[in-house]
Short mmCIF file of C-alpha atoms and ligand atoms in Angstrom, two decimals:
data_model
loop_
_atom_site.label_atom_id
_atom_site.label_comp_id
_atom_site.label_asym_id
_atom_site.label_seq_id
_atom_site.Cartn_x
_atom_site.Cartn_y
_atom_site.Cartn_z
CA UNK W 1 8.53 23.45 11.24
CA UNK W 2 4.95 23.57 9.71
CA UNK W 3 2.21 21.61 10.70
CA UNK W 4 2.29 19.17 8.33
CA UNK W 5 5.67 18.35 8.83
CA UNK W 6 4.46 16.45 12.13
CA UNK W 7 3.49 13.11 12.86
CA UNK W 8 -0.25 12.12 13.73
CA UNK W 9 0.67 11.26 17.27
CA UNK W 10 2.86 14.65 17.83
CA UNK W 11 -0.39 16.65 16.74
CA UNK W 12 -2.79 14.66 18.38
CA UNK W 13 -0.94 15.84 21.85
CA UNK W 14 -1.00 19.51 20.41
CA UNK W 15 -4.80 19.01 19.74
CA UNK W 16 -5.96 17.60 22.69
CA UNK W 17 -3.86 20.98 24.67
CA UNK W 18 -5.27 23.54 22.00
CA UNK W 19 -2.07 24.19 20.68
CA UNK W 20 -3.64 24.04 16.90
CA UNK W 21 -6.71 23.23 15.62
CA UNK W 22 -7.64 20.77 13.45
CA UNK W 23 -8.37 23.60 10.50
CA UNK W 24 -4.46 25.19 10.93
CA UNK W 25 -3.19 21.55 10.35
CA UNK W 26 -5.79 20.73 7.26
CA UNK W 27 -4.62 24.32 5.71
CA UNK W 28 -1.01 23.35 6.15
CA UNK W 29 -1.41 20.15 4.43
CA UNK W 30 -3.84 21.69 1.61
CA UNK W 31 -1.26 24.74 1.15
CA UNK W 32 1.70 22.29 0.36
CA UNK W 33 -0.46 19.88 -2.08
CA UNK W 34 -1.04 23.35 -3.44
CA UNK W 35 2.51 24.40 -3.89
CA UNK W 36 3.61 20.25 -5.07
CA UNK W 37 1.16 20.37 -7.87
CA UNK W 38 4.10 18.75 -9.59
CA UNK W 39 4.37 15.66 -7.74
CA UNK W 40 0.82 14.89 -8.68
CA UNK W 41 0.07 12.95 -6.07
CA UNK W 42 -3.74 13.97 -5.79
CA UNK W 43 -6.32 12.14 -8.26
CA UNK W 44 -9.08 14.56 -6.20
CA UNK W 45 -8.31 17.22 -3.36
CA UNK W 46 -11.18 17.43 -1.21
CA UNK W 47 -10.45 20.73 0.17
CA UNK W 48 -13.81 22.18 0.73
CA UNK W 49 -15.55 18.37 2.59
CA UNK W 50 -11.94 18.59 4.31
CA UNK W 51 -12.07 22.37 5.88
CA UNK W 52 -15.78 21.43 6.78
CA UNK W 53 -14.95 17.96 8.84
CA UNK W 54 -12.16 20.19 10.09
CA UNK W 55 -13.76 22.91 11.62
CA UNK W 56 -16.49 20.69 13.04
CA UNK W 57 -13.71 18.25 14.87
CA UNK W 58 -12.39 21.58 16.47
CA UNK W 59 -15.88 22.09 17.29
CA UNK W 60 -16.07 18.62 19.08
CA UNK W 61 -12.39 19.26 20.46
CA UNK W 62 -13.84 22.35 22.22
CA UNK W 63 -17.21 20.96 23.17
CA UNK W 64 -15.39 18.08 24.70
CA UNK W 65 -16.69 15.82 22.37
CA UNK W 66 -13.59 14.07 21.47
CA UNK W 67 -11.98 11.72 23.53
CA UNK W 68 -9.00 9.10 23.35
CA UNK W 69 -11.65 6.44 21.60
CA UNK W 70 -11.19 8.99 18.74
CA UNK W 71 -7.56 8.03 17.65
CA UNK W 72 -6.81 10.10 14.46
CA UNK W 73 -9.12 13.08 15.41
CA UNK W 74 -8.49 16.00 13.45
CA UNK W 75 -5.88 14.73 11.76
CA UNK W 76 -5.42 14.55 7.66
CA UNK W 77 -5.17 11.22 6.18
CA UNK W 78 -4.90 10.83 1.80
CA UNK W 79 -6.91 7.65 0.68
CA UNK W 80 -5.90 5.70 -2.52
CA UNK W 81 -8.10 6.38 -5.89
CA UNK W 82 -9.10 2.24 -5.68
CA UNK W 83 -11.36 2.72 -2.32
CA UNK W 84 -14.85 4.04 -2.10
CA UNK W 85 -15.12 7.13 -0.31
CA UNK W 86 -19.29 7.65 -0.91
CA UNK W 87 -20.60 10.73 -2.81
CA UNK W 88 -16.64 11.21 -3.86
CA UNK W 89 -15.25 10.00 -7.44
CA UNK W 90 -13.27 7.17 -7.42
CA UNK W 91 -11.25 6.78 -10.17
CA UNK W 92 -8.95 3.21 -9.69
CA UNK W 93 -6.76 6.08 -11.36
CA UNK W 94 -8.59 4.57 -14.71
CA UNK W 95 -10.15 5.95 -17.32
CA UNK W 96 -13.33 3.41 -17.50
CA UNK W 97 -14.12 4.64 -13.75
CA UNK W 98 -13.19 8.58 -14.36
CA UNK W 99 -16.55 9.43 -13.54
CA UNK W 100 -17.16 6.34 -11.25
CA UNK W 101 -19.28 7.94 -7.77
CA UNK W 102 -19.74 5.18 -5.55
CA UNK W 103 -23.06 5.21 -3.09
CA UNK W 104 -21.48 3.82 0.08
CA UNK W 105 -18.38 4.16 1.90
CA UNK W 106 -15.03 1.02 2.32
CA UNK W 107 -14.97 -0.10 5.57
CA UNK W 108 -11.63 1.67 6.07
CA UNK W 109 -13.32 4.82 5.78
CA UNK W 110 -15.91 4.50 7.48
CA UNK W 111 -13.37 3.79 10.35
CA UNK W 112 -11.56 6.59 9.37
CA UNK W 113 -14.72 9.21 10.16
CA UNK W 114 -15.52 7.07 12.93
CA UNK W 115 -12.05 8.54 14.70
CA UNK W 116 -12.65 11.61 13.18
CA UNK W 117 -10.08 12.06 10.95
CA UNK W 118 -10.05 14.20 7.88
CA UNK W 119 -9.85 12.69 4.17
CA UNK W 120 -7.70 15.26 2.54
CA UNK W 121 -8.14 13.51 -0.87
CA UNK W 122 -7.63 10.45 -3.05
CA UNK W 123 -4.41 9.95 -4.63
CA UNK W 124 -3.07 8.26 -7.81
CA UNK W 125 -2.34 5.36 -8.63
CA UNK W 126 -1.46 2.65 -11.29
CA UNK W 127 -4.84 1.61 -12.64
CA UNK W 128 -6.52 -0.64 -11.15
CA UNK W 129 -3.16 -0.83 -9.08
CA UNK W 130 -1.23 -2.94 -11.94
CA UNK W 131 2.27 -1.34 -11.54
CA UNK W 132 5.18 -0.53 -10.20
CA UNK W 133 5.84 3.19 -11.02
CA UNK W 134 2.48 4.83 -10.88
CA UNK W 135 2.69 5.41 -14.45
CA UNK W 136 0.17 3.68 -16.02
CA UNK W 137 -2.59 5.95 -14.29
CA UNK W 138 -4.95 7.97 -16.69
CA UNK W 139 -4.00 11.43 -14.58
CA UNK W 140 -0.49 10.95 -15.54
CA UNK W 141 2.57 9.99 -13.64
CA UNK W 142 3.12 10.92 -10.09
CA UNK W 143 6.93 12.00 -9.46
CA UNK W 144 8.86 10.86 -6.61
CA UNK W 145 9.37 14.08 -4.67
CA UNK W 146 12.86 12.68 -3.39
CA UNK W 147 13.83 13.22 -7.54
CA UNK W 148 10.97 14.67 -9.74
CA UNK W 149 13.26 12.68 -12.52
CA UNK W 150 11.71 8.82 -11.18
CA UNK W 151 8.90 7.47 -10.41
CA UNK W 152 8.01 7.12 -6.65
CA UNK W 153 7.38 3.20 -7.02
CA UNK W 154 3.53 2.00 -7.36
CA UNK W 155 1.16 1.43 -7.38
CA UNK W 156 -0.04 3.41 -4.35
CA UNK W 157 2.52 5.86 -5.38
CA UNK W 158 0.48 9.01 -4.58
CA UNK W 159 0.26 7.93 -1.07
CA UNK W 160 3.19 7.15 -0.81
CA UNK W 161 4.75 10.39 -2.16
CA UNK W 162 1.61 12.41 -0.26
CA UNK W 163 3.12 10.98 3.37
CA UNK W 164 6.77 11.37 2.60
CA UNK W 165 5.88 15.23 0.74
CA UNK W 166 4.33 16.46 4.58
CA UNK W 167 0.86 16.38 1.63
CA UNK W 168 -1.02 14.01 4.38
CA UNK W 169 -0.16 13.41 7.88
CA UNK W 170 -1.26 9.85 7.18
CA UNK W 171 -1.99 7.45 3.70
CA UNK W 172 -3.95 4.71 3.06
CA UNK W 173 -2.96 2.62 -0.14
CA UNK W 174 -3.54 -1.06 -1.74
CA UNK W 175 -1.03 -4.13 -1.67
CA UNK W 176 -1.03 -6.79 -4.08
CA UNK W 177 2.20 -8.08 -4.78
CA UNK W 178 4.19 -4.83 -3.09
CA UNK W 179 2.24 -2.01 -3.69
CA UNK W 180 2.25 -0.20 -0.29
CA UNK W 181 5.83 -1.79 0.30
CA UNK W 182 7.95 -0.89 -2.68
CA UNK W 183 6.34 3.00 -2.97
CA UNK W 184 7.36 3.42 0.73
CA UNK W 185 10.39 2.23 0.70
CA UNK W 186 10.86 4.77 -2.65
CA UNK W 187 9.94 7.57 -1.63
CA UNK W 188 10.99 6.90 2.05
CA UNK W 189 8.62 6.56 4.11
CA UNK W 190 7.07 3.39 6.65
CA UNK W 191 5.03 1.70 4.26
CA UNK W 192 2.66 -2.01 5.85
CA UNK W 193 0.83 -4.44 4.23
CA UNK W 194 -1.21 -6.31 6.85
CA UNK W 195 -1.63 -10.02 7.34
CA UNK W 196 -5.15 -10.88 4.52
CA UNK W 197 -7.78 -10.82 6.56
CA UNK W 198 -6.63 -8.31 9.29
CA UNK W 199 -8.62 -5.45 7.60
CA UNK W 200 -11.69 -5.28 5.62
CA UNK W 201 -11.33 -4.98 1.89
CA UNK W 202 -15.07 -3.85 2.10
CA UNK W 203 -15.60 -1.30 -0.63
CA UNK W 204 -11.69 -1.50 -1.70
CA UNK W 205 -12.22 -1.96 -5.99
CA UNK W 206 -10.81 -5.58 -6.55
CA UNK W 207 -7.95 -6.36 -8.62
CA UNK W 208 -6.56 -9.85 -7.16
CA UNK W 209 -9.11 -10.55 -4.29
CA UNK W 210 -7.01 -13.37 -2.70
CA UNK W 211 -4.00 -11.00 -2.52
CA UNK W 212 -5.12 -7.23 -2.06
CA UNK W 213 -4.97 -5.99 1.38
CA UNK W 214 -5.37 -2.74 2.55
CA UNK W 215 -2.51 -0.92 4.90
CA UNK W 216 -1.22 2.09 5.45
CA UNK W 217 1.62 4.60 4.88
CA UNK W 218 3.48 6.94 7.76
CA UNK W 219 6.49 9.01 8.59
CA UNK W 220 7.04 6.74 11.60
CA UNK W 221 6.25 3.34 12.87
CA UNK W 222 4.35 4.49 16.16
CA UNK W 223 1.94 6.61 13.47
CA UNK W 224 1.22 3.00 11.89
CA UNK W 225 0.27 1.37 15.04
CA UNK W 226 -1.61 4.35 15.36
CA UNK W 227 -3.38 3.66 11.72
CA UNK W 228 -3.69 0.28 12.28
CA UNK W 229 -5.93 0.83 15.47
CA UNK W 230 -8.04 2.38 12.96
CA UNK W 231 -7.92 0.26 9.86
CA UNK W 232 -7.73 -3.20 11.67
CA UNK W 233 -10.83 -5.22 12.97
CA UNK W 234 -13.63 -7.99 12.07
CA UNK W 235 -15.83 -7.16 9.22
CA UNK W 236 -19.43 -8.75 8.43
CA UNK W 237 -19.13 -7.20 4.78
CA UNK W 238 -16.41 -9.14 3.62
CA UNK W 239 -16.49 -12.81 4.22
CA UNK W 240 -12.32 -13.14 4.04
CA UNK W 241 -12.55 -10.34 6.86
CA UNK W 242 -11.30 -12.63 10.17
CA UNK W 243 -12.89 -12.61 13.41
CA UNK W 244 -10.11 -12.26 16.27
CA UNK W 245 -9.76 -9.90 18.40
CA UNK W 246 -7.37 -7.15 17.53
CA UNK W 247 -4.94 -6.06 20.12
CA UNK W 248 -3.59 -2.38 21.27
CA UNK W 249 -0.49 -2.13 18.43
CA UNK W 250 0.04 1.85 19.77
CA UNK W 251 0.44 0.96 23.86
CA UNK W 252 2.82 -2.34 22.88
CA UNK W 253 5.28 0.65 20.80
CA UNK W 254 8.35 0.65 23.15
CA UNK W 255 8.42 -2.35 25.16
CA UNK W 256 10.30 -4.76 23.62
CA UNK W 257 14.10 -5.33 23.69
CA UNK W 258 15.91 -6.14 20.52
CA UNK W 259 17.83 -8.02 22.66
CA UNK W 260 17.75 -12.47 21.59
CA UNK W 261 15.19 -11.33 19.13
CA UNK W 262 15.78 -13.94 16.54
CA UNK W 263 16.21 -12.61 12.72
CA UNK W 264 16.37 -14.66 9.74
CA UNK W 265 17.88 -13.61 6.42
CA UNK W 266 16.40 -15.38 3.76
CA UNK W 267 19.15 -15.97 1.23
CA UNK W 268 17.09 -16.05 -1.77
CA UNK W 269 16.50 -12.12 -1.15
CA UNK W 270 20.31 -10.91 -2.14
CA UNK W 271 20.42 -11.72 -5.87
CA UNK W 272 22.69 -11.20 -8.35
CA UNK W 273 22.22 -7.89 -10.08
CA UNK W 274 20.69 -6.01 -7.03
CA UNK W 275 21.68 -3.02 -6.91
CA UNK W 276 24.71 -2.40 -4.74
CA UNK W 277 24.28 0.27 -2.18
CA UNK W 278 21.12 -1.34 -1.45
CA UNK W 279 22.78 -4.56 -0.70
CA UNK W 280 25.45 -2.76 1.50
CA UNK W 281 23.27 -0.59 3.41
CA UNK W 282 20.82 -3.59 4.09
CA UNK W 283 23.89 -5.17 5.33
CA UNK W 284 25.15 -2.25 7.36
CA UNK W 285 21.63 -2.50 9.04
CA UNK W 286 21.93 -5.82 10.03
CA UNK W 287 25.46 -5.70 11.42
CA UNK W 288 23.90 -3.09 13.96
CA UNK W 289 21.14 -4.84 14.68
CA UNK W 290 23.29 -8.27 15.82
CA UNK W 291 25.60 -4.56 18.00
CA UNK W 292 22.38 -4.07 19.88
CA UNK W 293 22.34 -8.28 20.76
CA UNK W 294 19.67 -9.21 17.99
CA UNK W 295 20.58 -12.86 17.08
CA UNK W 296 21.10 -13.12 13.29
CA UNK W 297 21.05 -16.03 11.12
CA UNK W 298 21.22 -16.74 7.99
CA UNK W 299 17.69 -19.14 6.41
CA UNK W 300 16.56 -20.65 3.15
CA UNK W 301 12.94 -19.77 1.46
CA UNK W 302 13.51 -22.24 -1.48
CA UNK W 303 10.65 -21.04 -3.53
CA UNK W 304 11.28 -17.71 -3.67
CA UNK W 305 12.47 -17.95 -6.97
CA UNK W 306 9.19 -19.08 -8.92
CA UNK W 307 7.05 -16.13 -6.45
CA UNK W 308 7.26 -13.67 -9.46
CA UNK W 309 5.93 -16.22 -12.32
CA UNK W 310 3.70 -17.84 -9.77
CA UNK W 311 2.12 -14.44 -8.99
CA UNK W 312 2.00 -13.10 -12.81
CA UNK W 313 -0.23 -16.52 -13.37
CA UNK W 314 -2.39 -15.90 -10.25
CA UNK W 315 -3.08 -11.75 -10.04
CA UNK W 316 -3.99 -11.80 -13.54
CA UNK W 317 -6.65 -14.41 -13.41
CA UNK W 318 -8.43 -13.15 -10.19
CA UNK W 319 -8.04 -9.53 -11.85
CA UNK W 320 -9.73 -11.04 -15.07
CA UNK W 321 -12.39 -12.33 -13.20
CA UNK W 322 -13.00 -9.09 -11.32
CA UNK W 323 -12.60 -6.84 -14.60
CA UNK W 324 -15.41 -8.09 -16.46
CA UNK W 325 -17.72 -6.27 -14.24
CA UNK W 326 -16.91 -3.33 -16.34
CA UNK W 327 -18.67 -3.51 -19.18
CA UNK W 328 -20.30 0.18 -19.92
CA UNK W 329 -23.67 -1.11 -18.24
CA UNK W 330 -23.09 -1.07 -14.72
CA UNK W 331 -20.43 1.76 -13.74
CA UNK W 332 -18.52 4.23 -15.08
CA UNK W 333 -17.31 4.92 -18.81
CA UNK W 334 -19.36 3.69 -21.76
CA UNK W 335 -18.55 3.93 -25.25
CA UNK W 336 -20.64 6.25 -27.49
CA UNK W 337 -20.17 5.54 -31.06
CA UNK W 338 -22.73 4.92 -33.43
CA UNK W 339 -21.27 1.38 -34.12
CA UNK W 340 -22.13 1.00 -29.65
CA UNK W 341 -25.09 2.50 -30.28
CA UNK W 342 -26.70 -0.17 -32.90
CA UNK W 343 -24.48 -3.36 -31.48
CA UNK W 344 -24.40 -4.19 -27.80
CA UNK W 345 -21.62 -6.53 -28.18
CA UNK W 346 -20.09 -4.09 -30.12
CA UNK W 347 -20.60 -1.95 -27.25
CA UNK W 348 -18.72 -3.83 -24.37
CA UNK W 349 -15.89 -4.22 -26.64
CA UNK W 350 -15.58 -0.37 -27.52
CA UNK W 351 -15.99 0.11 -23.99
CA UNK W 352 -13.14 -1.96 -22.92
CA UNK W 353 -11.18 -0.80 -25.80
CA UNK W 354 -11.61 2.78 -24.92
CA UNK W 355 -11.99 2.42 -21.13
CA UNK W 356 -8.73 0.40 -20.11
CA UNK W 357 -5.03 1.09 -20.51
CA UNK W 358 -2.66 -1.23 -22.18
CA UNK W 359 -1.31 -2.93 -19.14
CA UNK W 360 -4.89 -3.91 -17.72
CA UNK W 361 -5.57 -4.98 -21.44
CA UNK W 362 -2.62 -7.12 -20.82
CA UNK W 363 -3.16 -9.21 -17.30
CA UNK W 364 -6.86 -9.55 -18.53
CA UNK W 365 -5.46 -11.38 -21.66
CA UNK W 366 -3.15 -13.29 -19.53
CA UNK W 367 -5.61 -14.20 -17.04
CA UNK W 368 -8.39 -15.55 -19.07
CA UNK W 369 -5.68 -17.31 -21.22
CA UNK W 370 -4.60 -19.34 -18.23
CA UNK W 371 -8.03 -19.31 -16.53
CA UNK W 372 -9.76 -21.40 -20.23
CA UNK W 373 -10.22 -24.94 -20.66
CA UNK W 374 -7.68 -26.82 -21.64
CA UNK W 375 -4.54 -23.81 -19.64
CA UNK W 376 -6.64 -23.90 -16.26
CA UNK W 377 -4.84 -27.25 -14.85
CA UNK W 378 -1.23 -26.66 -16.48
CA UNK W 379 -0.99 -22.62 -15.44
CA UNK W 380 -3.62 -21.83 -12.85
CA UNK W 381 -3.89 -25.04 -10.74
CA UNK W 382 0.16 -25.43 -10.77
CA UNK W 383 0.08 -21.59 -9.84
CA UNK W 384 -2.45 -22.62 -6.55
CA UNK W 385 0.06 -25.72 -5.82
CA UNK W 386 2.95 -23.18 -6.00
CA UNK W 387 1.41 -20.87 -3.89
CA UNK W 388 0.94 -23.50 -1.51
CA UNK W 389 4.83 -23.87 -1.06
CA UNK W 390 5.89 -20.76 -1.18
CA UNK W 391 3.73 -20.23 2.10
CA UNK W 392 5.20 -23.46 3.73
CA UNK W 393 8.76 -21.82 3.26
CA UNK W 394 7.26 -18.74 5.21
CA UNK W 395 5.55 -21.63 8.04
CA UNK W 396 9.32 -23.05 8.67
CA UNK W 397 10.75 -19.88 8.99
CA UNK W 398 8.52 -18.56 11.39
CA UNK W 399 9.22 -21.36 13.47
CA UNK W 400 12.35 -20.76 14.12
CA UNK W 401 12.62 -17.05 13.65
CA UNK W 402 10.55 -14.06 15.02
CA UNK W 403 11.16 -11.83 11.62
CA UNK W 404 12.95 -12.27 8.81
CA UNK W 405 14.61 -9.09 7.38
CA UNK W 406 15.26 -8.27 3.30
CA UNK W 407 15.77 -5.86 1.48
CA UNK W 408 12.67 -3.88 0.06
CA UNK W 409 13.17 -3.40 -3.20
CA UNK W 410 16.10 -4.22 -5.80
CA UNK W 411 16.89 -0.84 -6.79
CA UNK W 412 15.74 2.48 -6.02
CA UNK W 413 13.28 5.05 -7.59
CA UNK W 414 14.35 4.50 -11.88
CA UNK W 415 13.87 7.00 -13.84
CA UNK W 416 10.20 8.10 -15.50
CA UNK W 417 9.75 5.67 -18.64
CA UNK W 418 12.91 3.63 -17.99
CA UNK W 419 10.65 0.46 -17.73
CA UNK W 420 7.14 1.13 -18.93
CA UNK W 421 7.69 -0.06 -22.21
CA UNK W 422 9.31 -3.41 -20.55
CA UNK W 423 7.04 -4.92 -18.64
CA UNK W 424 9.13 -8.00 -17.28
CA UNK W 425 11.91 -5.70 -15.80
CA UNK W 426 9.13 -3.59 -14.43
CA UNK W 427 7.54 -6.80 -12.96
CA UNK W 428 10.71 -7.61 -11.24
CA UNK W 429 10.74 -4.50 -8.98
CA UNK W 430 8.07 -6.77 -6.55
CA UNK W 431 10.79 -9.16 -6.64
CA UNK W 432 10.96 -9.22 -2.71
CA UNK W 433 7.35 -8.20 -1.75
CA UNK W 434 5.08 -10.98 -3.87
CA UNK W 435 5.53 -13.57 -2.18
CA UNK W 436 4.09 -12.16 1.46
CA UNK W 437 0.79 -11.45 -0.70
CA UNK W 438 0.91 -14.94 -1.70
CA UNK W 439 1.57 -16.41 2.03
CA UNK W 440 -0.85 -13.62 3.10
CA UNK W 441 1.50 -12.63 6.14
CA UNK W 442 2.61 -9.29 6.98
CA UNK W 443 5.54 -7.39 5.50
CA UNK W 444 6.74 -3.78 6.59
CA UNK W 445 9.03 -1.60 4.91
CA UNK W 446 11.09 0.88 6.76
CA UNK W 447 13.25 3.66 5.91
CA UNK W 448 17.11 2.82 5.59
CA UNK W 449 18.14 6.32 4.89
CA UNK W 450 19.14 7.82 1.35
CA UNK W 451 21.72 6.41 -1.07
CA UNK W 452 25.03 8.48 -2.49
CA UNK W 453 22.02 9.85 -4.97
CA UNK W 454 19.71 11.17 -2.38
CA UNK W 455 16.93 8.41 -3.08
CA UNK W 456 15.39 6.47 -0.13
CA UNK W 457 16.28 2.85 0.31
CA UNK W 458 13.84 0.89 2.11
CA UNK W 459 13.98 -2.49 4.56
CA UNK W 460 11.51 -4.67 5.09
CA UNK W 461 10.41 -6.87 7.99
CA UNK W 462 8.20 -10.20 7.70
CA UNK W 463 6.45 -11.95 10.51
CA UNK W 464 3.83 -14.91 10.88
CA UNK W 465 0.08 -14.45 9.99
CA UNK W 466 -1.55 -12.05 12.73
CA UNK W 467 2.15 -10.82 14.45
CA UNK W 468 1.70 -7.42 13.81
CA UNK W 469 1.86 -6.37 17.48
CA UNK W 470 5.39 -8.12 17.78
CA UNK W 471 6.22 -6.57 13.86
CA UNK W 472 5.45 -3.55 15.02
CA UNK W 473 8.01 -3.35 18.47
CA UNK W 474 10.88 -4.98 16.45
CA UNK W 475 10.28 -1.69 14.22
CA UNK W 476 10.46 0.61 16.36
CA UNK W 477 12.97 -0.78 18.03
CA UNK W 478 15.15 -0.94 14.62
CA UNK W 479 13.71 2.09 13.60
CA UNK W 480 15.37 4.12 16.29
CA UNK W 481 19.07 2.24 15.46
CA UNK W 482 18.89 3.08 11.78
CA UNK W 483 17.88 6.96 12.68
CA UNK W 484 21.01 7.51 14.44
CA UNK W 485 23.30 5.69 12.74
CA UNK W 486 22.58 4.67 9.02
N1 LIG S 501 3.44 -4.10 -9.07
C1 LIG S 501 2.51 -5.58 -8.44
C2 LIG S 501 1.76 -5.21 -10.30
O1 LIG S 501 2.12 -4.96 -10.81
C3 LIG S 501 1.64 -5.19 -7.58
C4 LIG S 501 1.05 -4.48 -7.50
C5 LIG S 501 0.11 -4.24 -6.23
O2 LIG S 501 0.36 -4.68 -5.20
N2 LIG S 501 -1.36 -3.95 -6.45
O3 LIG S 501 0.45 -6.20 -9.94
#
């Protein structure tokens, strides 16, 4: 087995015993990236700085400067390209930010560096994280490592593909409506969106601020709890970051017995028209859990049917406001045409016309419309009320259940080009993931084997706000059950 195929927690053991160096691990990851260039998982590979950081970390290991505080010392991590990394290009998958170099680090980047992680590169994504297939990137689509004719899911498709394909050990993404969990499920790795406010959004380029959350991609649940230990915690620079003690997620792993755990199965997540093989697989997982002594009960989240429509009012509204800052003056691309040179307003128009792709423009139009006077009350305000109803469904459910279990995605990875011309079909990809963002609660997608075509299937678990420790413990138990039997 190559070094790039191990999990972070395994590599940390080897590093501590000096059985491998960070340089060797980093080199094996870089080699894999080079060999698998056609996957297009990365927008920027940071070869020089990663090798330099690895050498430095090796030296620190050698001189005893690395201890248990440094949770991911020497481990290569891939970062979605909407997370600012000082002095390194951060494009958001967009032409408008093609040359944008942030002068500061995101909170999560500082955390990675404090823990001596090795940032290996910036990963491909749907433009401004809008999409479910990583096809709207200005830098071309990412391919699914399991079948290169298929999309990897999105919008964090680059990080998902990188981790699933051993082109990184760990990955970071952002999830506004499913952008971590859906690609994790389609690529066959673990993906988690934490509770809103648990991980600082400082330095994450905003899409829909009340829904955006940074989270991770890993190859197993143990690594996810390690990664969450690295990135969770209060940050003064993000006013929505919650100031509360963060438990040690890693030490809780393996401590829980699934027997007696109450798991709700919301019936609205087993819809007409969903993929038959996915349904069968999830039902098999449920049966296995029952056999292990979990208490399984059907339940209802009655407002689920409004979630997608509601999201596509709220997310574009926030996006239209957040993206107003890209005007050719402060950041990135500026139209250089003669017309733009002679007329300021025309310069704004041309910059945005050339700089944004069609999906981003569609969202800006939708959002500007629903926020305009006369429509605000009918659309945006009403959407906020529906959001509260969705949240209340979950509050009620979590009075009774430890976690809820659903499929992550209604379909496996689809063909490249299959849905890109049909936005409504594309929007339905997140039908099972969007509600957790609306409610602000954590959700995780775990691999549940492959379908008959060899495409990965994911199972999603959701828990109440700030219940990540329990969620990860249950996920670990489920992972062990799935490992041998699904
Ligand atoms: N696919 C959804 C969208 O297009 C969610 C994206 C995300 O979570 N960033 O908006």
